[in-house]
Coordinates of C-alpha atoms in Angstrom, one line a residue:
M13 CA 39.8 -108.3 98.0
K14 CA 37.7 -109.6 94.9
G15 CA 35.1 -108.0 97.5
L16 CA 36.3 -104.3 98.0
K17 CA 36.9 -104.3 94.3
I18 CA 33.4 -105.1 93.3
S19 CA 32.8 -101.9 96.2
F20 CA 34.7 -99.6 95.2
Q21 CA 32.9 -99.8 91.7
D22 CA 30.0 -99.7 92.9
R23 CA 30.8 -96.7 94.6
F24 CA 32.3 -94.8 91.1
L25 CA 29.7 -96.3 89.6
K26 CA 27.0 -94.3 92.1
R27 CA 29.1 -91.1 92.1
G28 CA 28.5 -91.8 88.7
V29 CA 25.5 -91.5 87.9
L30 CA 25.3 -88.8 90.6
L31 CA 26.4 -86.4 88.7
L32 CA 25.2 -87.4 85.3
V33 CA 21.3 -87.0 86.4
P34 CA 21.5 -83.4 86.8
M35 CA 23.6 -82.6 83.4
L36 CA 20.5 -85.0 81.5
L37 CA 18.3 -83.1 83.2
I38 CA 20.2 -79.9 82.2
C39 CA 20.2 -80.9 78.3
G40 CA 16.5 -81.5 78.8
I41 CA 15.7 -79.1 79.9
T42 CA 17.4 -76.4 77.4
G43 CA 16.2 -79.3 73.8
A44 CA 13.0 -79.0 75.5
Q45 CA 13.0 -74.8 76.0
V46 CA 14.5 -74.0 72.3
N47 CA 15.2 -75.1 69.2
A48 CA 17.1 -74.1 65.8
E49 CA 15.7 -75.3 62.4
V50 CA 16.0 -74.5 58.6
D51 CA 14.2 -75.4 56.2
S52 CA 16.6 -76.9 53.5
T53 CA 20.4 -77.1 54.0
A54 CA 20.8 -76.1 50.5
V55 CA 19.6 -73.7 47.8
K56 CA 20.9 -72.0 44.8
I57 CA 22.5 -68.8 44.8
G58 CA 19.6 -65.9 45.7
E59 CA 17.1 -68.3 47.5
Q60 CA 15.5 -67.9 50.7
I61 CA 16.8 -69.8 54.2
T62 CA 13.5 -70.0 56.1
Y63 CA 15.5 -69.7 59.6
S64 CA 13.4 -70.8 62.6
I65 CA 13.8 -70.3 66.6
T66 CA 11.1 -72.7 69.0
V67 CA 11.2 -71.4 72.1
E68 CA 8.6 -73.3 74.8
A69 CA 8.5 -70.4 78.1
D70 CA 5.7 -69.8 80.6
S71 CA 4.2 -67.1 79.9
A72 CA 5.3 -64.9 83.0
E73 CA 9.2 -65.3 81.4
V74 CA 10.7 -62.4 79.0
V75 CA 11.9 -64.2 75.9
L76 CA 14.3 -61.9 73.6
F77 CA 14.7 -63.0 69.7
P78 CA 18.5 -62.4 68.1
E79 CA 18.1 -58.7 66.3
G80 CA 20.3 -56.5 63.5
Q81 CA 22.6 -59.0 61.3
A82 CA 23.3 -61.6 64.0
F83 CA 23.4 -64.5 60.8
M84 CA 26.5 -62.9 59.2
P85 CA 27.8 -64.8 57.2
L86 CA 24.7 -65.0 55.8
E87 CA 21.8 -61.6 55.1
V88 CA 19.3 -61.1 56.8
I89 CA 15.5 -60.0 54.3
E90 CA 13.2 -60.3 56.1
S91 CA 12.6 -60.5 60.2
Y92 CA 8.7 -62.1 60.4
K93 CA 6.7 -61.1 63.0
T94 CA 6.1 -63.5 66.2
D95 CA 4.2 -66.8 66.3
S96 CA 2.5 -67.9 69.9
L97 CA 0.4 -70.8 70.7
K98 CA -0.5 -71.9 73.8
E99 CA -0.3 -75.6 74.9
N100 CA -1.2 -76.3 78.4
R101 CA 0.3 -74.2 80.8
L102 CA 2.9 -73.2 78.8
Y103 CA 3.6 -70.9 74.8
R104 CA 5.0 -71.9 71.7
L105 CA 7.0 -69.0 70.6
I106 CA 7.7 -69.3 67.2
K107 CA 10.3 -66.4 65.5
R108 CA 11.3 -67.2 61.2
Y109 CA 13.6 -64.8 59.6
G110 CA 14.2 -64.7 56.4
L111 CA 17.9 -65.8 55.3
T112 CA 19.9 -65.5 51.9
Q113 CA 23.5 -65.2 50.2
F114 CA 24.8 -64.4 46.4
D115 CA 28.1 -66.4 47.2
S116 CA 28.2 -70.3 46.5
G117 CA 29.8 -71.9 49.3
R118 CA 29.2 -73.9 52.4
Y119 CA 28.3 -71.7 55.6
T120 CA 27.7 -71.5 58.1
I121 CA 24.8 -70.2 60.5
P122 CA 26.4 -69.2 64.0
A123 CA 24.8 -70.2 67.3
Q124 CA 22.3 -67.7 68.2
K125 CA 21.5 -65.7 71.9
I126 CA 18.2 -66.3 73.5
V127 CA 17.2 -64.9 76.3
L128 CA 15.2 -66.6 78.6
G129 CA 13.6 -64.6 81.6
D130 CA 17.0 -64.4 83.5
K131 CA 18.9 -67.0 81.9
V132 CA 21.2 -66.8 78.2
I133 CA 20.7 -70.2 75.9
F134 CA 22.2 -70.1 72.5
T135 CA 21.0 -72.9 69.9
D136 CA 23.0 -74.9 67.8
S137 CA 25.1 -73.7 64.7
I138 CA 24.0 -74.7 61.4
N139 CA 26.2 -76.0 58.4
V140 CA 24.3 -74.7 55.1
E141 CA 25.0 -74.8 51.6
I142 CA 24.6 -72.5 49.0
R143 CA 25.0 -73.5 45.4
G144 CA 25.7 -72.0 41.9
I145 CA 23.9 -71.7 39.3
E146 CA 25.4 -74.3 36.6
V147 CA 25.7 -73.0 32.7
D148 CA 25.8 -75.1 29.6
T149 CA 28.3 -73.7 27.3
T150 CA 27.7 -76.0 24.5
K151 CA 24.5 -73.9 24.7
Q152 CA 24.6 -71.1 25.1
K153 CA 27.8 -69.2 23.3
L154 CA 29.6 -67.1 25.3
Y155 CA 31.0 -63.2 24.3
G156 CA 33.8 -61.1 24.5
I157 CA 33.3 -57.8 26.4
K158 CA 31.7 -55.0 25.2
P159 CA 33.7 -51.4 24.7
L160 CA 32.6 -48.3 26.5
I161 CA 29.8 -46.7 23.9
E162 CA 29.1 -43.2 25.1
V163 CA 26.4 -42.8 26.1
N164 CA 24.5 -39.5 24.6
S165 CA 22.7 -38.0 28.0
G166 CA 18.6 -37.5 28.0
P167 CA 17.1 -34.7 27.3
S168 CA 17.0 -31.6 28.2
N169 CA 14.4 -28.8 28.7
W170 CA 16.9 -26.2 28.9
W171 CA 16.1 -24.6 25.5
K172 CA 12.3 -24.2 26.4
I173 CA 13.5 -22.0 29.6
I174 CA 15.9 -20.8 27.9
L175 CA 12.8 -19.2 24.3
I176 CA 10.5 -18.4 27.8
I177 CA 13.7 -15.9 28.9
L178 CA 13.8 -14.7 25.0
L179 CA 10.2 -14.0 24.7
L180 CA 9.3 -12.3 27.9
A181 CA 13.3 -10.7 27.6
A182 CA 11.7 -9.2 23.5
L183 CA 7.4 -8.8 24.7
I184 CA 9.2 -6.1 27.4
G185 CA 11.6 -4.9 25.4
G186 CA 9.0 -4.1 23.1
L187 CA 6.8 -2.3 25.2
I188 CA 9.4 0.2 26.3
Y189 CA 10.0 1.2 23.1
W190 CA 7.2 1.6 22.3
F191 CA 5.7 4.0 24.8
I192 CA 8.9 5.3 25.8
L193 CA 11.5 5.1 23.0
R194 CA 9.0 5.5 19.7
K195 CA 8.0 8.6 18.4
K196 CA 4.6 8.8 17.9
P197 CA 2.9 10.8 15.6
M198 CA 1.8 13.7 17.4
T199 CA -2.3 14.2 16.4
E200 CA -4.1 17.3 15.9
A201 CA -4.8 18.3 18.9
E202 CA -1.0 17.7 20.2
K203 CA 0.3 20.2 17.8
I204 CA -1.6 22.8 18.1
A205 CA -0.4 22.4 21.6
I206 CA 2.1 23.4 21.1
L207 CA 1.9 25.9 18.4
P208 CA 2.7 29.7 20.1
P209 CA -0.8 31.3 20.9
Y210 CA -0.9 33.3 17.6
E211 CA -0.8 30.2 15.6
R212 CA -2.7 28.6 17.8
A213 CA -5.4 31.4 17.0
K214 CA -5.8 31.9 13.1
M215 CA -5.7 27.8 12.9
A216 CA -8.9 27.5 15.1
L217 CA -10.6 30.4 13.4
M218 CA -9.4 27.8 9.7
K219 CA -11.1 25.0 12.3
L220 CA -14.1 27.4 12.5
D221 CA -15.2 27.2 8.7
E222 CA -14.5 23.4 8.5
A223 CA -16.6 22.7 11.4
E224 CA -19.8 23.8 9.3
Y225 CA -21.5 25.4 12.6
L226 CA -23.2 28.5 9.7
E227 CA -24.9 25.2 7.9
R228 CA -26.3 23.2 10.5
S229 CA -27.9 26.9 11.4
D230 CA -26.0 26.4 15.1
I231 CA -25.6 29.9 15.2
K232 CA -25.0 29.7 19.8
G233 CA -21.6 26.9 18.5
Y234 CA -20.6 28.8 16.0
Y235 CA -20.3 32.7 18.0
S236 CA -19.4 30.2 21.3
D237 CA -16.3 29.4 19.4
L238 CA -16.0 32.0 17.7
T239 CA -15.2 34.0 21.6
M240 CA -14.2 31.8 22.7
I241 CA -11.1 31.5 20.5
M242 CA -10.7 35.4 21.1
R243 CA -10.6 35.2 24.6
Q244 CA -8.0 32.3 24.6
Y245 CA -5.4 34.6 22.5
I246 CA -6.1 37.3 25.0
D247 CA -5.7 35.7 28.4
E248 CA -3.0 34.3 26.9
K249 CA -0.9 37.4 25.4
V250 CA -2.6 40.1 27.6
Y251 CA -4.9 39.1 30.5
D252 CA -4.6 36.0 32.2
H253 CA -8.3 36.3 33.4
A254 CA -10.5 37.3 29.7
L255 CA -11.7 33.4 29.8
E256 CA -13.9 33.8 33.5
S257 CA -14.6 37.7 33.3
T258 CA -18.3 39.3 31.6
T259 CA -17.6 41.3 28.6
Q260 CA -17.6 44.3 30.2
E261 CA -14.8 43.0 32.1
L262 CA -12.2 42.5 29.8
I263 CA -13.9 44.9 27.9
D264 CA -13.2 47.6 30.5
R265 CA -9.3 46.1 31.6
L266 CA -8.5 46.9 28.0
H267 CA -9.1 50.9 28.6
L268 CA -6.9 49.9 31.7
L269 CA -4.0 48.9 29.9
K270 CA -4.3 51.1 27.0
D271 CA -4.1 54.2 29.0
G272 CA -1.5 52.7 31.4
N273 CA 0.6 52.6 27.9
Q274 CA 0.9 48.3 28.4
I275 CA -0.7 47.6 25.4
K276 CA -0.4 49.8 22.2
L277 CA -4.4 49.3 21.0
D278 CA -6.0 51.6 19.9
G279 CA -10.2 52.7 20.8
D280 CA -11.6 51.8 17.4
A281 CA -9.8 48.1 18.2
I282 CA -11.2 47.9 21.7
K283 CA -14.5 48.6 20.3
N284 CA -15.1 46.4 17.1
I285 CA -14.5 43.5 20.8
E286 CA -16.4 44.8 22.7
T287 CA -19.0 44.6 19.6
V288 CA -19.0 41.0 19.1
L289 CA -18.6 39.8 21.8
K290 CA -21.8 41.4 23.3
R291 CA -23.6 40.0 20.1
A292 CA -22.3 37.0 21.6
D293 CA -23.0 37.1 24.5
L294 CA -27.2 38.1 23.2
V295 CA -26.5 34.5 20.9
K296 CA -25.9 32.5 23.6
F297 CA -28.5 33.7 26.9
A298 CA -31.0 35.6 24.5
K299 CA -31.3 33.9 22.1
S300 CA -30.8 36.3 19.5
R301 CA -30.5 35.1 15.9
P302 CA -28.3 37.7 13.5
D303 CA -27.9 37.2 10.1
I304 CA -25.6 34.1 8.5
E305 CA -23.9 37.1 7.0
L306 CA -23.3 39.5 9.5
A307 CA -21.5 36.3 11.8
K308 CA -18.9 35.2 8.7
L309 CA -18.1 39.1 9.0
D310 CA -18.2 39.1 12.9
K311 CA -15.5 36.2 12.7
G312 CA -13.4 38.7 10.0
T313 CA -13.2 40.8 12.6
I314 CA -12.1 38.9 15.2
D315 CA -9.5 37.5 12.6
L316 CA -8.7 41.2 11.7
E317 CA -8.4 42.7 15.6
I318 CA -6.2 39.7 16.2
D319 CA -3.5 41.1 14.7
H320 CA -4.3 44.4 15.8
V321 CA -3.6 42.4 19.6
K322 CA -0.6 40.4 18.8
E323 CA 0.9 44.2 16.9
S324 CA -0.2 46.2 20.1
L325 CA 1.9 43.9 22.0
P326 CA 5.3 44.3 23.5
E327 CA 8.1 42.7 21.8
P328 CA 9.1 39.4 24.4
S329 CA 12.5 40.6 27.5
E330 CA 14.8 38.2 27.2
E331 CA 14.2 37.1 30.9
E332 CA 10.1 36.6 29.2
K333 CA 11.8 34.3 26.3
L334 CA 14.4 31.8 29.0
A335 CA 11.0 31.8 31.3
D336 CA 9.1 30.9 27.9
L337 CA 12.2 28.2 26.5
Q338 CA 12.2 26.2 30.6
Y339 CA 8.5 26.7 30.4
Q340 CA 8.2 24.3 27.1
E341 CA 11.5 21.9 28.7
E342 CA 9.8 21.4 31.7
L343 CA 6.8 20.6 29.9
A344 CA 8.2 18.4 27.8
K345 CA 9.7 17.0 31.0
K346 CA 6.0 16.0 31.6
R347 CA 5.6 14.5 28.8
K348 CA 8.8 11.7 29.4
R349 CA 7.6 10.6 32.9
R350 CA 4.3 10.4 32.3
R351 CA 5.4 8.0 29.6
L352 CA 7.8 6.4 31.7
V353 CA 4.9 5.8 34.8
W354 CA 2.8 3.9 32.1
S355 CA 5.6 2.0 31.3
G356 CA 6.1 1.4 34.7
V357 CA 3.2 0.8 35.8
L358 CA 2.7 -1.6 32.4
S359 CA 6.1 -3.6 33.5
L360 CA 5.2 -4.2 36.7
T361 CA 1.9 -5.4 35.5
L362 CA 3.8 -6.9 33.2
V363 CA 6.2 -9.1 35.8
M364 CA 3.5 -9.7 37.7
A365 CA 1.2 -11.5 36.7
I366 CA 4.0 -14.1 35.2
Y367 CA 4.8 -14.3 38.5
L368 CA 0.7 -15.2 39.3
G369 CA 0.5 -18.0 36.1
F370 CA 3.8 -19.2 37.4
S371 CA 2.2 -19.3 41.2
L372 CA -1.0 -21.1 39.9
A373 CA 0.8 -23.4 38.3
Y374 CA 3.8 -24.2 40.5
G375 CA 3.1 -22.8 43.9
F376 CA 3.9 -19.7 44.8
E377 CA 6.7 -21.0 47.6
Y378 CA 8.3 -22.4 44.7
V379 CA 7.9 -19.8 42.6
K380 CA 9.2 -17.3 45.0
D381 CA 12.2 -19.4 45.9
S382 CA 13.5 -19.9 43.2
I383 CA 13.6 -16.0 42.2
L384 CA 14.9 -15.3 45.7
G385 CA 16.4 -18.9 46.5
H386 CA 16.7 -20.8 49.7
P387 CA 19.3 -23.6 50.9
S388 CA 17.6 -26.5 51.1
K389 CA 16.3 -26.0 47.4
S390 CA 19.7 -25.4 46.1
L391 CA 20.9 -28.7 47.8
L392 CA 17.6 -30.7 46.2
E393 CA 18.2 -29.3 43.0
T394 CA 21.8 -30.1 42.7
K395 CA 22.8 -32.3 39.7
E396 CA 24.5 -35.0 40.9
W397 CA 24.3 -36.5 44.6
V398 CA 27.8 -37.2 46.4
R399 CA 28.0 -40.6 46.3
S400 CA 30.1 -41.8 49.3
E401 CA 31.5 -44.0 51.4
Y402 CA 31.5 -43.4 55.3
G403 CA 33.6 -45.5 58.7
A404 CA 35.2 -49.3 58.5
P405 CA 33.0 -51.1 57.8
G406 CA 31.6 -48.4 55.7
L407 CA 28.0 -46.9 55.6
T408 CA 27.6 -45.9 52.3
V409 CA 24.6 -42.6 51.4
S410 CA 24.2 -40.3 48.8
T411 CA 24.3 -36.4 50.4
P412 CA 24.3 -33.1 48.7
E413 CA 27.4 -32.5 49.1
V414 CA 30.3 -35.1 50.8
L415 CA 30.1 -34.9 54.3
E416 CA 33.8 -33.3 56.0
R417 CA 35.3 -35.1 58.6
R418 CA 35.2 -33.6 61.6
E419 CA 37.1 -33.9 65.5
S420 CA 35.6 -37.0 67.9
Q421 CA 33.4 -35.9 70.8
L422 CA 34.5 -38.9 72.6
S423 CA 36.4 -37.7 76.4
E424 CA 40.0 -38.5 76.9
A425 CA 39.0 -41.0 79.0
L426 CA 36.4 -43.3 76.3
K427 CA 39.4 -42.2 73.7
G428 CA 41.4 -45.8 74.7
Q429 CA 38.6 -47.5 75.1
L430 CA 36.8 -46.4 71.9
S431 CA 37.7 -45.7 67.9
E432 CA 34.9 -42.8 67.4
V433 CA 34.9 -41.8 63.7
V434 CA 32.2 -38.7 62.7
F435 CA 31.7 -36.5 59.5
S436 CA 28.8 -33.5 59.1
F437 CA 27.3 -31.6 56.5
G438 CA 26.1 -28.4 57.7
E439 CA 25.6 -27.2 61.8
I440 CA 22.3 -28.1 64.1
E441 CA 21.2 -24.6 63.8
S442 CA 21.3 -25.2 59.9
H443 CA 17.9 -25.4 57.9
F444 CA 19.8 -28.8 57.9
Y445 CA 22.1 -31.0 59.1
V446 CA 23.6 -34.1 58.8
R447 CA 25.7 -37.0 61.3
V448 CA 27.3 -39.9 60.3
S449 CA 29.5 -41.7 62.8
S450 CA 31.2 -45.3 63.2
T451 CA 31.6 -45.9 67.1
K452 CA 34.1 -49.4 66.9
K453 CA 35.4 -50.5 71.0
L454 CA 38.7 -51.7 70.8
S455 CA 40.2 -55.0 72.5
Q456 CA 43.1 -56.3 73.3
E457 CA 41.6 -59.7 74.0
S458 CA 42.1 -62.6 71.3
P459 CA 39.4 -62.7 68.2
Q460 CA 37.6 -66.0 69.9
Q461 CA 37.3 -63.3 73.6
A462 CA 36.0 -60.3 71.9
D463 CA 33.7 -62.8 69.5
E464 CA 32.4 -64.6 73.6
A465 CA 32.2 -60.7 74.6
A466 CA 30.2 -59.6 71.6
A467 CA 27.8 -62.5 72.4
Q468 CA 27.2 -62.4 76.1
D469 CA 27.2 -57.7 75.9
P470 CA 25.5 -56.8 72.6
I471 CA 24.9 -53.2 71.9
D472 CA 22.2 -51.9 72.9
L473 CA 20.6 -49.5 69.6
R474 CA 17.8 -47.8 72.9
Q475 CA 19.9 -47.2 74.4
A476 CA 22.8 -45.8 71.2
A477 CA 19.9 -43.4 70.9
E478 CA 18.7 -41.9 74.0
R479 CA 22.7 -40.8 74.3
A480 CA 22.2 -39.6 70.6
L481 CA 19.3 -38.0 72.2
V482 CA 21.2 -36.2 75.7
A483 CA 24.3 -34.9 72.8
L484 CA 21.4 -32.9 70.6
E485 CA 20.2 -31.0 73.9
R486 CA 23.6 -30.6 74.7
K487 CA 23.7 -28.6 71.3
G488 CA 19.8 -27.0 72.4
V489 CA 17.5 -29.0 71.1
Q490 CA 14.5 -28.5 73.2
N491 CA 10.9 -30.6 73.7
I492 CA 12.3 -33.9 71.8
I493 CA 9.3 -35.7 70.8
T494 CA 10.2 -39.3 70.2
K495 CA 9.0 -43.1 68.0
N496 CA 10.8 -46.3 67.9
E497 CA 10.6 -48.3 64.9
Q498 CA 12.6 -51.1 62.9
F499 CA 14.3 -49.4 60.2
I500 CA 15.6 -51.6 56.9
T501 CA 18.4 -50.7 54.2
P502 CA 17.2 -51.0 51.0
N503 CA 19.8 -54.1 50.7
G504 CA 18.9 -55.0 54.3
Q505 CA 20.3 -54.2 56.9
E506 CA 18.7 -53.4 60.1
G507 CA 18.6 -51.2 63.0
L508 CA 16.6 -49.0 64.8
K509 CA 14.7 -46.2 63.9
T510 CA 14.3 -43.5 66.2
F511 CA 12.4 -40.4 64.6
G512 CA 9.8 -37.1 66.5
M513 CA 9.5 -34.2 67.0
A514 CA 11.5 -31.0 68.6
D515 CA 12.4 -27.7 68.7
I516 CA 15.6 -27.5 67.1
P517 CA 18.1 -23.7 67.6
V518 CA 18.8 -20.9 64.8
N519 CA 21.2 -18.8 66.2
D520 CA 23.1 -18.5 69.2
R521 CA 20.9 -16.1 71.9
G522 CA 18.6 -19.2 72.0
G523 CA 15.8 -18.9 69.1
V524 CA 14.3 -22.1 68.2
A525 CA 12.3 -23.5 65.7
Q526 CA 9.8 -26.4 65.4
G527 CA 11.8 -28.5 64.0
K528 CA 12.3 -32.6 62.9
Y529 CA 14.8 -35.5 63.9
V530 CA 15.8 -38.7 63.0
H531 CA 18.3 -41.3 64.3
L532 CA 19.8 -44.4 62.6
G533 CA 21.7 -47.1 64.5
F534 CA 23.2 -49.9 63.7
S535 CA 25.4 -52.4 65.3
N536 CA 27.7 -55.0 64.0
E537 CA 29.7 -57.3 66.8
Q538 CA 31.2 -54.2 68.2
L539 CA 30.5 -51.6 66.2
L540 CA 27.9 -48.9 65.9
Q541 CA 27.5 -47.2 63.0
E542 CA 24.0 -43.6 63.8
I543 CA 23.2 -41.3 61.2
V544 CA 21.5 -38.1 62.8
L545 CA 19.7 -35.8 60.4
T546 CA 17.2 -32.4 62.1
W547 CA 15.6 -29.9 59.7
R548 CA 12.7 -27.4 60.3
N549 CA 9.3 -27.7 59.6
D550 CA 9.4 -24.9 57.3
D551 CA 11.6 -25.6 55.5
P552 CA 9.9 -27.5 52.4
Y553 CA 12.4 -29.5 49.9
A554 CA 13.8 -31.0 53.8
D555 CA 11.5 -33.5 53.6
E556 CA 12.2 -35.2 50.2
M557 CA 15.6 -34.4 50.9
V558 CA 15.4 -36.9 53.6
E559 CA 13.8 -39.6 52.0
R560 CA 16.2 -39.7 49.2
I561 CA 18.8 -39.9 52.1
L562 CA 17.4 -42.3 54.2
N563 CA 16.5 -44.8 50.5
S564 CA 20.1 -44.6 49.8
I565 CA 21.5 -46.4 53.0
E566 CA 23.4 -49.4 52.7
L567 CA 25.7 -50.8 55.5
I568 CA 28.0 -52.8 53.9
K569 CA 29.5 -56.7 54.3
T570 CA 31.8 -58.2 56.2
E571 CA 33.5 -61.3 54.6
E572 CA 33.2 -64.6 56.9
G573 CA 35.4 -63.7 59.6
E574 CA 36.8 -60.6 58.9

């Protein structure tokens, strides 16, 4: 009986050893391959904890380290490059993360999932302590909360713009008054030009004495002006070809008009006019030099014969008076139109000079868009951008205008499995398009089962980016060129940035324009948060808007255990 008992115990021990050895081997292998540690388990608020994962693997095995905010409730402030060391036939891979927390307390860094070839290995969880900063209130005085104080806004340049506008308006108004509205004093030539022919001829004879031709012995100039006065008066009142006719042709025409009773001019008057004109021809063409006294007598003769010609003319009819009045009115209109044209040309030149000056200082496109307007420029220069939170947990972003809630595009089959909220600004055909969405998996499992499912089946951000690009293609985006890189928000949240060039639709008829796009994806357990932006290459203000939006993105941090 005793021997039988010993035999039974031996068999039990042997079986236990046989079962324990494989388990120890597995544990030994796992412990040798993956190890996680921190440089310190107790730090002050805001200090960095360096979390290191060491993996020993064959060179042919693919190793995937955790990405994104997998260390909650601690925040990842930096993900360092992976270091590699070769030891015999194995590679030692070391991946480090910079973690921090801004609330004091005791926290647990959760087990991290490492994919080693076709195996999934989890590290041990690590407890850390975030210590608060002690303040000695006996040395540091405490003060009450100060009341709200109104602060004057900073200096603005609006008064400079108004001053420039007023100066330009005053300058243009002054030019219009000077060249159009102001009644300028007439020159001597203009005063003579508006006089009737008879008064104009008489004034010209008076000016002939002031010219001092005879004092300078310029007989030729004297007779040229004298005969021109007579010819011009006859041309305007009697015979309209008097200026280009020879002396004999003019005299023959006067006799013909006299014989036809068209003018009551006697023969002596015509003879006197003929004598003076022929003497003037001898002076101009035969270099004759009559006596100065004779020249003065000839002037008196022309003065007298102008009176005779005036007396010989019939009284103008009402039609002639009306025609003369219409002529004077038309002449006045021509002068006004001339002033308007010159004023318009001057104003246009001034405006073009101002436009050119501002264009050289600020750029032609900027000045043109400031005058004619540009949708993206108006958005960029919106006085206060709207900063809002979208989704739950929220994604905070600043945009020129509030994003509008849109209907989810999920199919009926997926609506029972996923919950999606979508916000957007503009349309895909617009100059600038923004879309923010949050997609969450609906699960009826317990929290523990949900956590295990999230660890085993995390959201793949690359696949999410591919789905987003397929959705853009369905909306008409073509020829998409993709690039991927890590994206870190200003508050340290990590995501995947997919960006590149594409042809953006501009209308419903199939027209496209070269443009750019950005897709940002963030995942946290079973939550996917996405931002999509599209814009055109020919939009000079879009790049600045995109940069401003990307720099404003923050993901709301979830509390421990939430």
